[in-house]
């Protein structure tokens, strides 16, 4: 019997070993390596690395650019945690009803989310183009030519333009996750509430929202990560963080320092600061949202 148990345990270990090796090689090792690099002064190419401890982290918070970058990321995170969540929830509730063509509408609303970030950035760069862009052409055609401008060329309009682009790309994800959550809610809950005299708004507040706790936890977590890391492709493709750092965010700033300024240690420190920020927000939030689930 003991031999059979050991044999079964060995077989299970052999089954998970490939996945474990892939995880260690492509996830754990790069993270450990990045942490080590963040404690060194290194250009990313030379064989020698000079150990400087946490100086890269200290330099980040001494750099005036860092505060602009953090402010932009904070604003991006706040907007992403409000607008796509509300729009996604509204669309999910609407498309959860038996409407004609609802599958087509779901596909249309979700399709921007599956597009590569860089592709989204290029599409909207064309829309915002001052000479041939669709936005300025529409403004001219409806008699609002006085508002025609280079949307990505001015600090006052560049970041709002980036936010609109990221919102457009992000709405589909919360919509789909909320829709999946809505379909898991038992209709009997609504029937019982209706018998007790609850109106539609009360049913939404006291039944729908609590039943979507897990969906909210996943959506918020993904949007926080997206605001810190995945927005890179859009900002990089549209503005490169300009004009004048007005659209600079942590992920693009990390890329610039690592590959353009040849400060791999400093870039790795920025990457770990991004990771720590995400963990400090996501972990407590998930614990709170799933505490009573």
XYZ file of C-alpha atoms in Angstrom, residues 6-289:
284
model
C 4.600 6.667 -3.200
C 4.192 5.619 -6.830
C 1.040 7.729 -7.160
C 2.761 10.718 -5.539
C 5.691 10.341 -7.935
C 3.351 10.269 -10.920
C 1.596 13.423 -9.730
C 4.948 15.131 -9.259
C 6.016 14.162 -12.776
C 2.798 15.630 -14.172
C 3.279 19.027 -12.508
C 7.067 19.129 -12.969
C 7.021 20.637 -16.519
C 4.668 23.437 -15.444
C 6.737 24.017 -12.302
C 9.961 24.247 -14.304
C 8.387 26.691 -16.766
C 7.141 28.820 -13.855
C 10.552 28.821 -12.166
C 12.490 29.603 -15.350
C 10.189 32.222 -16.865
C 8.638 33.794 -13.749
C 10.627 33.277 -10.558
C 14.138 33.551 -12.009
C 13.471 36.809 -13.939
C 11.902 38.351 -10.828
C 14.852 37.401 -8.622
C 17.295 38.537 -11.300
C 15.470 41.852 -11.652
C 15.600 42.401 -7.883
C 19.348 41.750 -7.878
C 19.887 44.140 -10.804
C 17.886 46.857 -9.020
C 20.536 46.852 -6.273
C 23.341 47.542 -8.748
C 24.512 50.276 -11.068
C 24.557 48.613 -14.487
C 24.156 49.741 -18.067
C 22.603 46.456 -19.172
C 25.518 45.452 -21.417
C 28.835 45.492 -19.566
C 29.886 42.326 -17.685
C 30.476 44.218 -14.435
C 27.778 45.442 -12.066
C 28.538 47.803 -9.180
C 26.571 47.069 -6.012
C 24.952 50.245 -4.647
C 22.247 48.821 -2.373
C 18.963 50.723 -2.405
C 20.432 53.857 -4.016
C 18.353 53.346 -7.180
C 15.182 53.396 -5.079
C 16.320 56.521 -3.219
C 17.230 58.230 -6.494
C 13.770 57.489 -7.869
C 12.068 59.415 -5.082
C 14.600 62.253 -5.396
C 14.007 62.602 -9.141
C 11.466 65.406 -9.920
C 10.277 63.441 -12.962
C 9.183 60.622 -10.659
C 6.494 62.769 -9.067
C 5.053 63.658 -12.467
C 5.104 59.981 -13.406
C 3.448 58.905 -10.139
C 0.817 61.644 -10.466
C -0.025 60.516 -14.004
C -0.224 56.882 -12.926
C -2.438 57.761 -9.956
C -4.812 59.727 -12.187
C -4.844 56.912 -14.740
C -5.602 54.361 -12.014
C -8.445 56.435 -10.537
C -10.056 56.969 -13.943
C -9.725 53.278 -14.836
C -11.264 52.207 -11.531
C -14.307 54.420 -12.109
C -15.234 54.840 -15.783
C -14.664 51.341 -17.264
C -16.156 49.697 -14.153
C -19.362 51.754 -14.329
C -19.691 51.481 -18.116
C -18.863 47.772 -18.037
C -21.484 47.124 -15.354
C -24.155 49.109 -17.229
C -23.425 47.256 -20.472
C -23.396 43.893 -18.686
C -26.808 44.526 -17.112
C -28.222 45.656 -20.464
C -26.770 42.728 -22.419
C -27.822 40.201 -19.790
C -31.397 40.657 -20.983
C -32.807 38.692 -23.899
C -32.297 41.345 -26.560
C -32.110 40.667 -30.311
C -28.499 40.638 -31.496
C -27.033 40.727 -27.990
C -24.209 38.342 -28.970
C -23.208 40.758 -31.735
C -23.223 43.666 -29.287
C -21.121 41.709 -26.802
C -18.570 40.996 -29.517
C -18.470 44.636 -30.614
C -17.975 45.974 -27.088
C -15.391 43.337 -26.153
C -13.343 43.403 -29.378
C -11.208 46.477 -28.466
C -9.883 44.617 -25.423
C -8.361 41.828 -27.522
C -6.494 44.281 -29.748
C -2.778 44.756 -29.003
C -2.036 47.911 -27.036
C 0.280 49.243 -29.725
C -2.393 48.707 -32.389
C -4.909 50.621 -30.264
C -2.386 53.428 -29.829
C -1.771 53.666 -33.573
C -5.508 53.667 -34.364
C -6.202 56.506 -31.960
C -3.092 58.400 -33.056
C -4.697 58.553 -36.480
C -8.014 59.670 -34.956
C -6.216 62.500 -33.119
C -4.007 63.458 -36.088
C -4.164 67.290 -36.473
C -4.204 67.230 -40.290
C -6.075 64.094 -41.352
C -7.550 62.780 -38.095
C -11.184 61.749 -37.791
C -11.791 63.843 -34.658
C -10.794 67.155 -36.226
C -12.679 66.278 -39.420
C -15.855 65.651 -37.405
C -15.434 68.929 -35.515
C -15.085 70.826 -38.795
C -18.102 69.122 -40.338
C -20.409 70.067 -37.431
C -19.274 73.692 -37.297
C -16.881 73.382 -34.365
C -13.721 74.171 -36.304
C -12.517 76.511 -33.552
C -11.790 73.433 -31.423
C -9.553 71.785 -34.023
C -6.065 71.250 -32.589
C -3.158 68.868 -32.253
C -4.608 66.732 -29.474
C -1.413 64.798 -28.753
C 0.915 67.757 -29.234
C -0.206 69.866 -26.274
C 0.296 69.028 -22.576
C -3.240 70.193 -21.729
C -4.942 67.735 -24.108
C -2.446 64.887 -24.547
C -3.149 63.062 -21.289
C -6.957 63.359 -21.525
C -6.653 61.968 -25.064
C -4.629 59.048 -23.696
C -7.263 58.437 -21.007
C -10.077 58.298 -23.577
C -8.080 55.776 -25.599
C -7.375 53.529 -22.615
C -11.006 53.696 -21.454
C -12.217 52.714 -24.943
C -9.906 49.728 -24.893
C -10.687 48.692 -21.295
C -14.504 48.686 -21.074
C -14.959 45.274 -22.714
C -13.123 43.337 -20.004
C -15.279 44.382 -17.005
C -18.391 44.040 -19.173
C -17.587 40.397 -19.942
C -16.651 39.498 -16.353
C -19.722 41.210 -14.912
C -21.871 39.478 -17.510
C -20.485 36.104 -16.447
C -21.200 36.983 -12.817
C -24.758 38.075 -13.599
C -25.502 34.795 -15.321
C -24.458 32.916 -12.167
C -26.999 34.725 -9.978
C -30.035 32.589 -9.241
C -33.304 34.079 -10.616
C -35.002 32.869 -7.431
C -33.264 35.630 -5.476
C -34.938 38.287 -7.618
C -38.295 36.478 -7.481
C -38.170 36.351 -3.680
C -37.197 40.013 -3.477
C -40.025 40.979 -5.822
C -42.522 39.089 -3.675
C -41.212 41.006 -0.649
C -41.918 44.272 -2.487
C -38.393 45.248 -3.576
C -38.235 47.400 -6.705
C -35.647 47.020 -9.495
C -33.229 49.514 -7.967
C -33.357 47.815 -4.565
C -32.816 44.430 -6.204
C -29.777 45.820 -8.003
C -28.268 47.302 -4.821
C -29.001 44.464 -2.394
C -28.783 41.425 -4.679
C -26.827 42.152 -7.859
C -23.942 44.147 -6.383
C -23.230 41.755 -3.446
C -23.431 38.740 -5.755
C -20.803 40.325 -8.022
C -18.164 40.633 -5.276
C -15.792 38.152 -6.874
C -16.249 39.749 -10.289
C -15.463 43.160 -8.812
C -12.312 41.773 -7.164
C -11.046 40.368 -10.469
C -11.985 43.473 -12.477
C -10.366 45.905 -10.040
C -7.201 43.800 -9.829
C -6.845 43.596 -13.614
C -7.472 47.322 -14.047
C -4.879 48.217 -11.401
C -2.294 46.035 -13.119
C -3.339 47.516 -16.463
C -2.867 51.082 -15.222
C 0.652 50.247 -14.022
C 1.950 47.987 -16.786
C -0.343 47.266 -19.702
C -0.939 50.918 -20.609
C 2.680 50.984 -21.784
C 1.867 50.073 -25.391
C -0.697 52.843 -25.831
C 1.414 55.628 -24.309
C 4.549 54.439 -26.106
C 2.788 54.307 -29.482
C 0.957 57.617 -29.129
C 3.218 60.093 -27.321
C 6.389 58.443 -25.959
C 5.474 60.078 -22.667
C 5.436 63.571 -24.135
C 4.985 66.366 -24.729
C 7.180 67.514 -21.859
C 6.576 64.373 -19.725
C 2.861 65.251 -19.594
C 1.833 61.659 -20.427
C 4.802 59.851 -18.890
C 3.851 56.789 -16.805
C 5.865 54.305 -14.755
C 6.081 51.548 -17.361
C 7.290 53.875 -20.133
C 9.711 55.608 -17.758
C 11.081 52.193 -16.792
C 11.584 51.341 -20.477
C 13.348 54.625 -21.216
C 15.785 54.230 -18.324
C 16.502 50.573 -19.030
C 16.977 50.637 -22.801
C 17.446 54.251 -23.935
C 19.365 55.762 -21.015
C 21.281 52.498 -20.317
C 20.346 52.503 -16.622
C 19.199 48.910 -16.194
C 19.558 49.001 -12.411
C 17.409 52.117 -12.127
C 14.866 50.651 -14.552
C 14.649 47.451 -12.501
C 14.070 49.517 -9.367
C 11.153 51.261 -11.104
C 9.752 47.848 -12.067
C 9.848 46.723 -8.444
C 8.257 49.965 -7.273
C 5.422 49.269 -9.725
C 5.079 45.733 -8.363
C 5.024 46.905 -4.738
C 2.390 49.559 -5.494
C 0.189 46.969 -7.219
C 0.532 44.497 -4.338
C -0.189 47.125 -1.675
C -3.459 47.977 -3.415
C -4.613 44.624 -4.776
C -3.980 42.294 -1.809
C -5.974 44.275 0.818
C -8.733 44.932 -1.716
C -9.155 41.244 -2.589
C -9.198 40.321 1.115
C -11.915 42.869 1.825
C -14.036 41.952 -1.204
